[in-house]
Amino acid sequence: MSGPLIIAIDGPAAAGKGTLARRMAAELGLPYLDTGLLYRAVGRRVLDRAGDPRDATVATAEALALSPADLERQDLRTPEAALAASGVAAIPGVRAALLEFQRNFGRSRGAVLDGRDIGTVVFPDASVKFFITASPEARAQRRWLEMTAAGQAIPLAQVEAETRQRDKQDAERATAPMRPAEDALVLDTTALDANAAFVAVMAQLRSRLGALGVTIA
Ligand code: C5P
């Protein structure tokens, strides 16, 4: 294997990618990038201007104007920001504007990145690629539990409807649709808790890296 270690983690909304990716990065001593935050921040900037996230001119201008402070906002995790993110994410100009940042992030020291198109577009040559999924019901239930625990009152049915809508938009868009890379390791976590999913992913990672001649602790 040549170059730094890049681990791509893609999959649908609320599949547990972020939790897995963060823990894997800590375990391996690699930087971690949640690429969904970039799209959420662009979506927020468009909403701030009372713009339509599907307006290519407005969304592309906001993506080009994105600054590090935008990623520190506290309102990026709301359902409204998620849907706006999915809207702007279908626009080729927005994706192009965010591409170099993502590539530069991983270039020097390697990285674990999670998103929708990391293994297919951002790092098609990633050392190891995962596609993490779970049934729509299980994903909605997990997200709903998280939101309820954080004090957000929202019906489970609404969370499930929004999750399905976002997955559909993300999978059906013409540019960089969400799909497993041909060489991705696919893990269905429907029947696994967060710890069991981590153990399963680390076992697959060790085996894939071993085949590349790389050993990790
Ligand atoms: O991962 P997260 O749910 O935060 O992503 C929010 C939205 O950003 C997704 O629904 C998707 O539309 C978009 N996204 C994307 N490509 C990525 C990461 C996120 O299109 N690499």
Coordinates of N, CA and C and ligand atoms in Angstrom, one line a residue:
M1 N 0.8 -1.2 0.0 CA 0.0 0.0 0.0 C 0.9 1.3 0.0
S2 N 0.5 2.3 -0.8 CA 1.3 3.5 -0.8 C 0.4 4.6 -0.3
G3 N 1.1 5.6 0.3 CA 0.3 6.8 0.8 C -0.2 6.5 2.2
P4 N -0.8 7.6 2.8 CA -1.3 7.5 4.1 C -2.6 6.6 4.2
L5 N -2.9 6.2 5.4 CA -4.1 5.3 5.6 C -5.3 6.1 5.5
I6 N -6.2 5.8 4.5 CA -7.5 6.5 4.4 C -8.6 5.4 4.6
I7 N -9.5 5.7 5.5 CA -10.6 4.7 5.7 C -11.9 5.5 5.4
A8 N -12.6 4.9 4.5 CA -13.9 5.5 4.0 C -15.0 4.8 4.6
I9 N -16.0 5.5 5.2 CA -17.1 4.9 5.9 C -18.4 5.6 5.3
D10 N -19.1 4.9 4.4 CA -20.3 5.5 3.8 C -21.5 4.7 4.3
G11 N -22.7 5.3 4.0 CA -23.9 4.6 4.4 C -25.1 5.6 4.6
P12 N -26.3 5.0 4.7 CA -27.5 5.9 4.9 C -27.5 6.6 6.2
A13 N -28.5 7.5 6.3 CA -28.7 8.3 7.5 C -28.9 7.5 8.8
A14 N -28.3 7.9 9.9 CA -28.5 7.3 11.2 C -28.1 5.8 11.2
A15 N -27.1 5.4 10.4 CA -26.7 4.0 10.4 C -25.7 3.7 11.5
G16 N -25.2 4.8 12.2 CA -24.2 4.6 13.2 C -22.8 4.9 12.7
K17 N -22.7 5.4 11.5 CA -21.3 5.7 10.8 C -20.5 6.6 11.7
G18 N -21.1 7.6 12.2 CA -20.3 8.6 12.9 C -19.7 8.0 14.2
T19 N -20.5 7.3 14.9 CA -20.0 6.7 16.2 C -18.9 5.7 15.9
L20 N -19.1 4.9 14.8 CA -18.0 3.9 14.5 C -16.8 4.7 14.0
A21 N -17.0 5.7 13.1 CA -15.8 6.3 12.5 C -15.0 7.1 13.6
R22 N -15.7 7.7 14.5 CA -15.0 8.5 15.6 C -14.1 7.5 16.4
R23 N -14.8 6.4 16.8 CA -14.1 5.4 17.6 C -12.9 4.8 16.9
M24 N -13.1 4.5 15.6 CA -12.0 3.9 14.8 C -10.9 4.8 14.7
A25 N -11.2 6.1 14.5 CA -10.1 7.1 14.4 C -9.3 7.2 15.7
A26 N -10.0 7.2 16.8 CA -9.3 7.3 18.1 C -8.4 6.0 18.3
E27 N -8.9 4.9 17.9 CA -8.2 3.6 18.1 C -6.9 3.6 17.2
L28 N -7.0 4.2 16.0 CA -5.9 4.1 15.1 C -5.0 5.4 15.1
G29 N -5.4 6.4 15.9 CA -4.7 7.6 16.0 C -4.7 8.4 14.7
L30 N -5.9 8.4 14.1 CA -6.0 9.1 12.8 C -7.0 10.3 13.0
P31 N -6.8 11.4 12.2 CA -7.8 12.5 12.2 C -9.2 11.9 11.7
Y32 N -10.2 12.6 12.2 CA -11.6 12.1 11.8 C -12.3 13.3 11.1
L33 N -13.0 13.1 10.0 CA -13.8 14.1 9.4 C -15.2 13.6 9.2
D34 N -16.2 14.3 9.7 CA -17.6 14.0 9.5 C -18.0 14.9 8.3
T35 N -18.0 14.3 7.1 CA -18.3 15.2 5.9 C -19.7 15.7 5.8
G36 N -20.6 15.0 6.5 CA -22.0 15.4 6.5 C -22.2 16.8 7.1
L37 N -21.3 17.2 8.0 CA -21.3 18.5 8.7 C -21.1 19.6 7.6
L38 N -20.2 19.3 6.6 CA -20.0 20.3 5.6 C -21.3 20.7 4.8
Y39 N -22.0 19.6 4.5 CA -23.3 19.8 3.7 C -24.3 20.5 4.6
R40 N -24.3 20.1 5.9 CA -25.3 20.7 6.8 C -25.0 22.2 7.0
A41 N -23.7 22.5 7.0 CA -23.3 23.9 7.2 C -23.7 24.7 6.0
V42 N -23.5 24.2 4.8 CA -23.9 24.9 3.6 C -25.5 25.0 3.6
G43 N -26.2 24.0 4.0 CA -27.7 24.0 4.0 C -28.1 25.1 5.0
R44 N -27.4 25.2 6.1 CA -27.8 26.3 7.1 C -27.5 27.7 6.6
R45 N -26.4 27.8 5.8 CA -26.1 29.2 5.3 C -27.2 29.6 4.3
V46 N -27.7 28.6 3.5 CA -28.8 28.9 2.6 C -30.1 29.3 3.3
L47 N -30.4 28.5 4.4 CA -31.6 28.8 5.2 C -31.5 30.2 5.8
D48 N -30.3 30.5 6.3 CA -30.1 31.9 6.9 C -30.5 33.0 6.0
R49 N -30.3 32.7 4.7 CA -30.6 33.8 3.7 C -32.0 33.6 3.2
A50 N -32.8 32.7 3.8 CA -34.2 32.4 3.4 C -34.2 31.9 2.0
G51 N -33.1 31.2 1.6 CA -33.0 30.7 0.2 C -33.5 29.2 0.2
D52 N -33.6 28.7 -1.1 CA -34.1 27.4 -1.3 C -32.8 26.5 -1.5
P53 N -32.7 25.5 -0.6 CA -31.5 24.6 -0.7 C -31.3 24.0 -2.1
R54 N -32.4 23.9 -2.9 CA -32.3 23.3 -4.2 C -31.9 24.3 -5.3
D55 N -31.7 25.6 -4.9 CA -31.3 26.6 -5.9 C -29.8 26.5 -6.1
A56 N -29.4 26.1 -7.3 CA -28.0 25.8 -7.5 C -27.1 27.0 -7.4
T57 N -27.6 28.2 -7.8 CA -26.7 29.4 -7.8 C -26.5 29.8 -6.3
V58 N -27.6 29.9 -5.6 CA -27.4 30.3 -4.1 C -26.6 29.3 -3.4
A59 N -26.9 28.0 -3.5 CA -26.2 27.0 -2.7 C -24.8 26.9 -3.1
T60 N -24.4 27.0 -4.4 CA -23.0 26.9 -4.8 C -22.3 28.1 -4.2
A61 N -22.9 29.3 -4.2 CA -22.2 30.5 -3.7 C -22.0 30.3 -2.2
E62 N -22.9 29.7 -1.5 CA -22.7 29.5 0.0 C -21.7 28.4 0.2
A63 N -21.6 27.4 -0.6 CA -20.6 26.4 -0.4 C -19.2 27.0 -0.6
L64 N -19.0 27.9 -1.6 CA -17.7 28.5 -1.9 C -17.4 29.5 -0.7
A65 N -18.4 30.0 0.0 CA -18.1 31.0 1.1 C -18.0 30.3 2.4
L66 N -18.1 29.0 2.5 CA -18.0 28.3 3.8 C -16.7 28.6 4.5
S67 N -16.9 28.8 5.9 CA -15.7 29.1 6.7 C -15.7 28.1 7.8
P68 N -14.5 27.9 8.5 CA -14.4 27.0 9.6 C -15.4 27.3 10.7
A69 N -15.7 28.6 10.9 CA -16.7 29.0 12.0 C -18.1 28.4 11.7
D70 N -18.4 28.2 10.4 CA -19.7 27.6 10.1 C -19.9 26.2 10.6
L71 N -18.7 25.5 10.7 CA -18.8 24.1 11.2 C -18.9 24.0 12.7
E72 N -18.8 25.1 13.4 CA -18.9 25.2 14.9 C -20.3 25.5 15.3
R73 N -21.2 25.8 14.4 CA -22.6 26.1 14.7 C -23.2 25.0 15.5
Q74 N -24.1 25.4 16.4 CA -24.8 24.5 17.3 C -26.1 24.0 16.7
D75 N -26.5 24.5 15.5 CA -27.8 24.1 14.9 C -27.6 23.3 13.7
L76 N -26.6 22.5 13.6 CA -26.3 21.7 12.4 C -27.0 20.3 12.5
R77 N -27.4 19.9 13.8 CA -27.9 18.5 14.0 C -29.4 18.4 13.9
T78 N -30.1 19.5 13.6 CA -31.5 19.4 13.6 C -32.1 18.7 12.3
P79 N -33.3 18.2 12.4 CA -33.9 17.7 11.1 C -34.0 18.7 10.0
E80 N -34.2 19.9 10.3 CA -34.3 21.0 9.3 C -32.9 21.1 8.6
A81 N -31.8 21.1 9.3 CA -30.5 21.2 8.7 C -30.2 19.9 7.9
A82 N -30.7 18.8 8.4 CA -30.4 17.5 7.6 C -31.1 17.6 6.3
L83 N -32.3 18.0 6.2 CA -33.0 18.1 4.9 C -32.4 19.1 4.0
A84 N -32.1 20.2 4.6 CA -31.4 21.3 3.8 C -30.1 20.7 3.2
A85 N -29.4 20.0 4.0 CA -28.1 19.4 3.6 C -28.3 18.5 2.4
S86 N -29.4 17.6 2.5 CA -29.6 16.7 1.4 C -30.0 17.5 0.2
G87 N -30.7 18.6 0.3 CA -31.0 19.4 -0.8 C -29.8 20.0 -1.5
V88 N -28.9 20.6 -0.8 CA -27.7 21.3 -1.4 C -26.8 20.2 -1.9
A89 N -26.8 19.0 -1.3 CA -25.9 17.9 -1.7 C -26.1 17.4 -3.0
A90 N -27.3 17.6 -3.6 CA -27.6 17.1 -4.9 C -27.1 18.1 -6.0
I91 N -26.5 19.2 -5.6 CA -26.1 20.2 -6.6 C -24.6 20.0 -6.9
P92 N -24.3 19.8 -8.2 CA -22.9 19.5 -8.6 C -21.9 20.6 -8.1
G93 N -22.3 21.8 -8.2 CA -21.4 22.9 -7.8 C -21.0 22.9 -6.4
V94 N -22.0 22.5 -5.5 CA -21.8 22.4 -4.1 C -20.8 21.3 -3.8
R95 N -21.0 20.1 -4.5 CA -20.1 19.0 -4.2 C -18.7 19.3 -4.7
A96 N -18.6 20.0 -5.8 CA -17.2 20.4 -6.4 C -16.5 21.3 -5.4
A97 N -17.3 22.2 -4.8 CA -16.7 23.2 -3.9 C -16.2 22.5 -2.6
L98 N -16.7 21.4 -2.2 CA -16.3 20.8 -1.0 C -15.3 19.7 -1.2
L99 N -15.1 19.3 -2.4 CA -14.2 18.2 -2.7 C -12.8 18.4 -2.2
E100 N -12.2 19.5 -2.6 CA -10.7 19.7 -2.3 C -10.5 19.7 -0.8
F101 N -11.4 20.3 0.0 CA -11.3 20.4 1.4 C -11.2 18.9 2.0
Q102 N -12.1 18.1 1.5 CA -12.1 16.7 2.0 C -10.8 16.0 1.6
R103 N -10.4 16.2 0.4 CA -9.2 15.4 0.0 C -7.9 16.0 0.7
N104 N -7.9 17.3 0.9 CA -6.7 17.8 1.6 C -6.7 17.3 3.1
F105 N -7.9 17.2 3.7 CA -7.9 16.8 5.0 C -7.2 15.4 5.2
G106 N -7.4 14.5 4.3 CA -6.8 13.2 4.4 C -5.4 13.0 3.9
R107 N -5.0 14.0 3.1 CA -3.8 13.8 2.3 C -2.5 13.6 3.1
S108 N -2.3 14.4 4.2 CA -0.9 14.4 4.8 C -0.8 13.3 5.8
R109 N -1.8 13.2 6.8 CA -1.6 12.2 7.9 C -2.5 11.0 7.8
G110 N -3.3 10.9 6.7 CA -4.3 9.9 6.6 C -5.6 10.3 7.4
A111 N -6.6 9.6 7.3 CA -7.9 10.0 8.0 C -8.9 8.9 7.9
V112 N -9.9 9.0 8.9 CA -11.1 8.3 8.8 C -12.2 9.3 8.4
L113 N -12.9 9.1 7.3 CA -13.9 10.0 6.9 C -15.3 9.3 6.7
D114 N -16.3 9.9 7.2 CA -17.6 9.3 7.0 C -18.5 10.2 6.1
G115 N -19.4 9.6 5.3 CA -20.3 10.3 4.5 C -21.1 9.5 3.6
R116 N -21.3 9.9 2.3 CA -22.1 9.1 1.4 C -21.3 8.7 0.1
D117 N -20.2 9.5 -0.2 CA -19.5 9.2 -1.4 C -18.0 9.2 -1.2
I118 N -17.6 8.8 0.0 CA -16.2 8.9 0.3 C -15.4 7.8 -0.5
G119 N -16.0 6.6 -0.5 CA -15.3 5.5 -1.2 C -15.5 5.5 -2.7
T120 N -16.5 6.2 -3.1 CA -16.8 6.2 -4.6 C -16.2 7.4 -5.3
V121 N -16.2 8.6 -4.6 CA -15.8 9.8 -5.3 C -14.6 10.5 -4.6
V122 N -14.7 10.7 -3.3 CA -13.7 11.6 -2.6 C -12.4 10.8 -2.6
F123 N -12.4 9.6 -2.1 CA -11.2 8.8 -2.1 C -11.5 7.4 -2.7
P124 N -11.6 7.4 -4.1 CA -11.8 6.1 -4.7 C -10.7 5.1 -4.5
D125 N -9.5 5.6 -4.1 CA -8.4 4.7 -3.8 C -8.1 4.5 -2.3
A126 N -9.2 4.7 -1.5 CA -9.0 4.6 0.0 C -8.5 3.2 0.3
S127 N -7.7 3.1 1.4 CA -7.1 1.8 1.8 C -8.2 0.8 2.1
V128 N -9.2 1.2 2.9 CA -10.3 0.3 3.2 C -11.6 1.1 3.2
K129 N -12.6 0.5 2.6 CA -13.9 1.1 2.5 C -15.0 0.3 3.2
F130 N -15.8 1.0 3.9 CA -17.0 0.3 4.6 C -18.2 1.0 4.1
F131 N -19.3 0.2 4.0 CA -20.7 0.7 3.8 C -21.5 0.2 4.9
I132 N -21.8 1.1 5.9 CA -22.5 0.7 7.1 C -24.0 0.9 6.9
T133 N -24.8 -0.1 7.1 CA -26.3 0.1 6.9 C -27.0 -0.6 8.1
A134 N -28.3 -0.4 8.1 CA -29.3 -1.0 9.0 C -30.6 -0.8 8.5
S135 N -31.6 -1.5 8.9 CA -33.0 -1.4 8.4 C -33.5 0.0 8.7
P136 N -34.4 0.6 7.8 CA -34.9 1.9 8.0 C -35.5 2.1 9.4
E137 N -36.2 1.0 9.8 CA -36.9 1.1 11.1 C -35.9 1.2 12.3
A138 N -34.8 0.4 12.2 CA -33.8 0.4 13.3 C -33.1 1.8 13.3
R139 N -32.8 2.3 12.1 CA -32.1 3.6 12.1 C -33.0 4.7 12.6
A140 N -34.2 4.7 12.2 CA -35.1 5.8 12.7 C -35.3 5.6 14.2
Q141 N -35.4 4.4 14.7 CA -35.5 4.2 16.2 C -34.3 4.7 16.9
R142 N -33.1 4.5 16.4 CA -31.9 4.9 17.1 C -31.8 6.5 17.1
R143 N -32.1 7.1 15.9 CA -32.1 8.5 15.8 C -33.1 9.2 16.8
W144 N -34.3 8.5 16.8 CA -35.4 9.1 17.7 C -35.0 9.0 19.2
L145 N -34.3 7.9 19.5 CA -33.9 7.7 20.9 C -32.8 8.8 21.3
E146 N -31.9 9.1 20.3 CA -30.9 10.1 20.5 C -31.5 11.5 20.7
M147 N -32.5 11.8 19.8 CA -33.2 13.1 19.9 C -34.0 13.2 21.2
T148 N -34.7 12.2 21.5 CA -35.5 12.2 22.8 C -34.6 12.4 24.0
A149 N -33.4 11.7 24.0 CA -32.5 11.9 25.1 C -31.9 13.3 25.2
A150 N -31.8 13.9 24.0 CA -31.3 15.3 24.0 C -32.4 16.3 24.2
G151 N -33.6 15.8 24.5 CA -34.7 16.8 24.9 C -35.6 17.3 23.8
Q152 N -35.3 16.7 22.6 CA -36.1 17.1 21.4 C -37.4 16.3 21.3
A153 N -38.6 16.9 21.4 CA -39.8 16.2 21.4 C -40.2 16.0 19.9
I154 N -40.2 14.8 19.4 CA -40.6 14.6 18.0 C -41.1 13.1 17.8
P155 N -42.2 13.0 17.1 CA -42.8 11.6 17.0 C -41.8 10.7 16.2
L156 N -41.8 9.4 16.6 CA -41.0 8.4 15.9 C -41.3 8.4 14.4
A157 N -42.6 8.4 14.1 CA -43.1 8.3 12.7 C -42.5 9.5 11.8
Q158 N -42.3 10.6 12.4 CA -41.8 11.8 11.7 C -40.3 11.5 11.4
V159 N -39.6 11.0 12.4 CA -38.1 10.7 12.2 C -38.0 9.7 11.1
E160 N -38.9 8.7 11.1 CA -38.7 7.6 10.1 C -39.0 8.2 8.7
A161 N -40.1 9.0 8.6 CA -40.4 9.6 7.3 C -39.3 10.5 6.8
E162 N -38.7 11.3 7.6 CA -37.6 12.2 7.2 C -36.4 11.4 6.8
T163 N -36.1 10.3 7.6 CA -34.9 9.5 7.2 C -35.1 8.8 5.9
R164 N -36.3 8.3 5.6 CA -36.6 7.7 4.3 C -36.5 8.7 3.2
Q165 N -37.0 9.9 3.4 CA -37.0 10.9 2.4 C -35.5 11.3 2.0
R166 N -34.7 11.4 3.0 CA -33.3 11.8 2.8 C -32.6 10.7 2.1
D167 N -32.8 9.4 2.5 CA -32.1 8.3 1.9 C -32.5 8.3 0.4
K168 N -33.7 8.5 0.1 CA -34.2 8.4 -1.3 C -33.5 9.5 -2.1
Q169 N -33.5 10.7 -1.6 CA -32.9 11.8 -2.3 C -31.4 11.5 -2.5
D170 N -30.7 11.0 -1.5 CA -29.3 10.8 -1.5 C -28.9 9.7 -2.5
A171 N -29.8 8.7 -2.6 CA -29.5 7.5 -3.4 C -29.9 7.8 -4.9
E172 N -30.9 8.7 -5.1 CA -31.4 8.9 -6.5 C -30.8 10.1 -7.2
R173 N -30.0 10.9 -6.5 CA -29.4 12.1 -7.2 C -28.4 11.6 -8.3
A174 N -28.3 12.5 -9.3 CA -27.4 12.1 -10.4 C -25.9 12.2 -10.1
T175 N -25.6 13.2 -9.2 CA -24.2 13.4 -8.9 C -23.8 12.7 -7.6
A176 N -22.8 11.9 -7.6 CA -22.3 11.2 -6.4 C -23.4 10.6 -5.6
P177 N -24.3 9.7 -6.2 CA -25.3 9.1 -5.4 C -24.7 8.2 -4.3
M178 N -25.5 8.1 -3.2 CA -25.1 7.2 -2.1 C -25.2 5.8 -2.6
R179 N -24.1 5.0 -2.6 CA -24.1 3.6 -3.0 C -22.8 3.0 -2.5
P180 N -22.8 1.7 -2.2 CA -21.5 1.1 -1.8 C -20.5 1.1 -2.9
A181 N -19.3 1.4 -2.7 CA -18.2 1.2 -3.7 C -18.1 -0.3 -4.0
E182 N -17.7 -0.6 -5.2 CA -17.6 -2.1 -5.5 C -16.7 -2.9 -4.6
D183 N -15.7 -2.2 -4.0 CA -14.8 -3.0 -3.1 C -15.1 -2.6 -1.7
A184 N -16.3 -2.1 -1.4 CA -16.6 -1.8 0.1 C -17.0 -3.1 0.8
L185 N -16.6 -3.1 2.1 CA -17.1 -4.1 3.0 C -18.4 -3.6 3.6
V186 N -19.5 -4.4 3.3 CA -20.8 -4.0 3.7 C -21.2 -4.6 5.1
L187 N -21.6 -3.8 6.0 CA -21.9 -4.3 7.4 C -23.3 -3.8 7.7
D188 N -24.2 -4.8 8.0 CA -25.6 -4.5 8.4 C -25.6 -4.5 9.9
T189 N -25.9 -3.4 10.5 CA -25.8 -3.3 12.0 C -27.2 -3.4 12.7
T190 N -28.2 -3.8 11.9 CA -29.6 -3.9 12.5 C -29.6 -4.6 13.8
A191 N -28.9 -5.8 13.8 CA -29.0 -6.6 15.0 C -27.9 -6.4 16.0
L192 N -27.1 -5.3 15.7 CA -25.9 -5.1 16.6 C -26.0 -3.9 17.4
D193 N -25.5 -3.9 18.6 CA -25.4 -2.6 19.3 C -24.1 -1.9 18.9
A194 N -23.9 -0.7 19.4 CA -22.7 0.1 19.0 C -21.4 -0.6 19.2
N195 N -21.3 -1.3 20.4 CA -20.0 -2.0 20.7 C -19.8 -3.2 19.8
A196 N -20.9 -4.0 19.5 CA -20.7 -5.2 18.7 C -20.4 -4.7 17.2
A197 N -21.0 -3.6 16.8 CA -20.7 -3.1 15.5 C -19.2 -2.7 15.4
F198 N -18.7 -2.1 16.4 CA -17.3 -1.7 16.4 C -16.4 -2.9 16.3
V199 N -16.7 -3.9 17.1 CA -15.9 -5.1 17.1 C -15.9 -5.7 15.7
A200 N -17.0 -5.8 15.1 CA -17.2 -6.4 13.8 C -16.4 -5.6 12.8
V201 N -16.5 -4.3 12.8 CA -15.8 -3.4 11.9 C -14.2 -3.5 12.0
M202 N -13.8 -3.6 13.3 CA -12.3 -3.7 13.5 C -11.8 -5.0 13.0
A203 N -12.6 -6.1 13.2 CA -12.1 -7.4 12.7 C -12.0 -7.3 11.2
Q204 N -13.0 -6.7 10.5 CA -12.9 -6.6 9.0 C -11.7 -5.7 8.6
L205 N -11.5 -4.7 9.4 CA -10.4 -3.7 9.1 C -9.1 -4.4 9.2
R206 N -8.9 -5.2 10.3 CA -7.6 -5.9 10.4 C -7.4 -6.9 9.3
S207 N -8.4 -7.6 8.9 CA -8.3 -8.6 7.9 C -7.9 -7.9 6.6
R208 N -8.6 -6.8 6.2 CA -8.4 -6.1 4.9 C -7.0 -5.5 4.9
L209 N -6.6 -4.9 6.1 CA -5.2 -4.3 6.1 C -4.2 -5.4 6.1
G210 N -4.5 -6.5 6.7 CA -3.5 -7.6 6.7 C -3.2 -8.1 5.3
A211 N -4.3 -8.1 4.5 CA -4.1 -8.5 3.1 C -3.3 -7.5 2.3
L212 N -3.3 -6.3 2.8 CA -2.5 -5.3 2.1 C -1.0 -5.2 2.7
G213 N -0.8 -6.0 3.7 CA 0.5 -6.1 4.4 C 0.7 -5.0 5.4
V214 N -0.4 -4.5 6.0 CA -0.3 -3.4 7.0 C -0.9 -4.1 8.3
T215 N -0.1 -4.0 9.4 CA -0.7 -4.5 10.7 C -0.9 -3.3 11.6
I216 N -2.0 -3.5 12.4 CA -2.3 -2.4 13.4 C -2.4 -3.1 14.7
A217 N -2.3 -2.3 15.8 CA -2.3 -2.9 17.1 C -3.6 -3.5 17.5
Ligands
C5P1 O1 -24.2 12.3 7.4 P1 -25.2 13.4 7.6 O2 -26.6 12.8 8.0 O3 -24.8 14.4 8.6 O4 -25.3 14.1 6.2 C1 -26.3 15.1 5.9 C2 -26.6 15.1 4.4 O5 -25.4 15.5 3.7 C3 -26.9 13.7 3.8 O6 -28.2 13.4 3.9 C4 -26.4 13.9 2.4 O7 -27.4 14.5 1.6 C5 -25.2 14.9 2.5 N1 -23.9 14.2 2.4 C6 -23.5 13.9 1.1 N2 -22.2 13.4 1.0 C7 -21.4 13.2 2.1 C8 -21.9 13.5 3.4 C9 -23.2 14.0 3.5 O8 -24.2 14.1 0.1 N3 -20.2 12.7 1.9

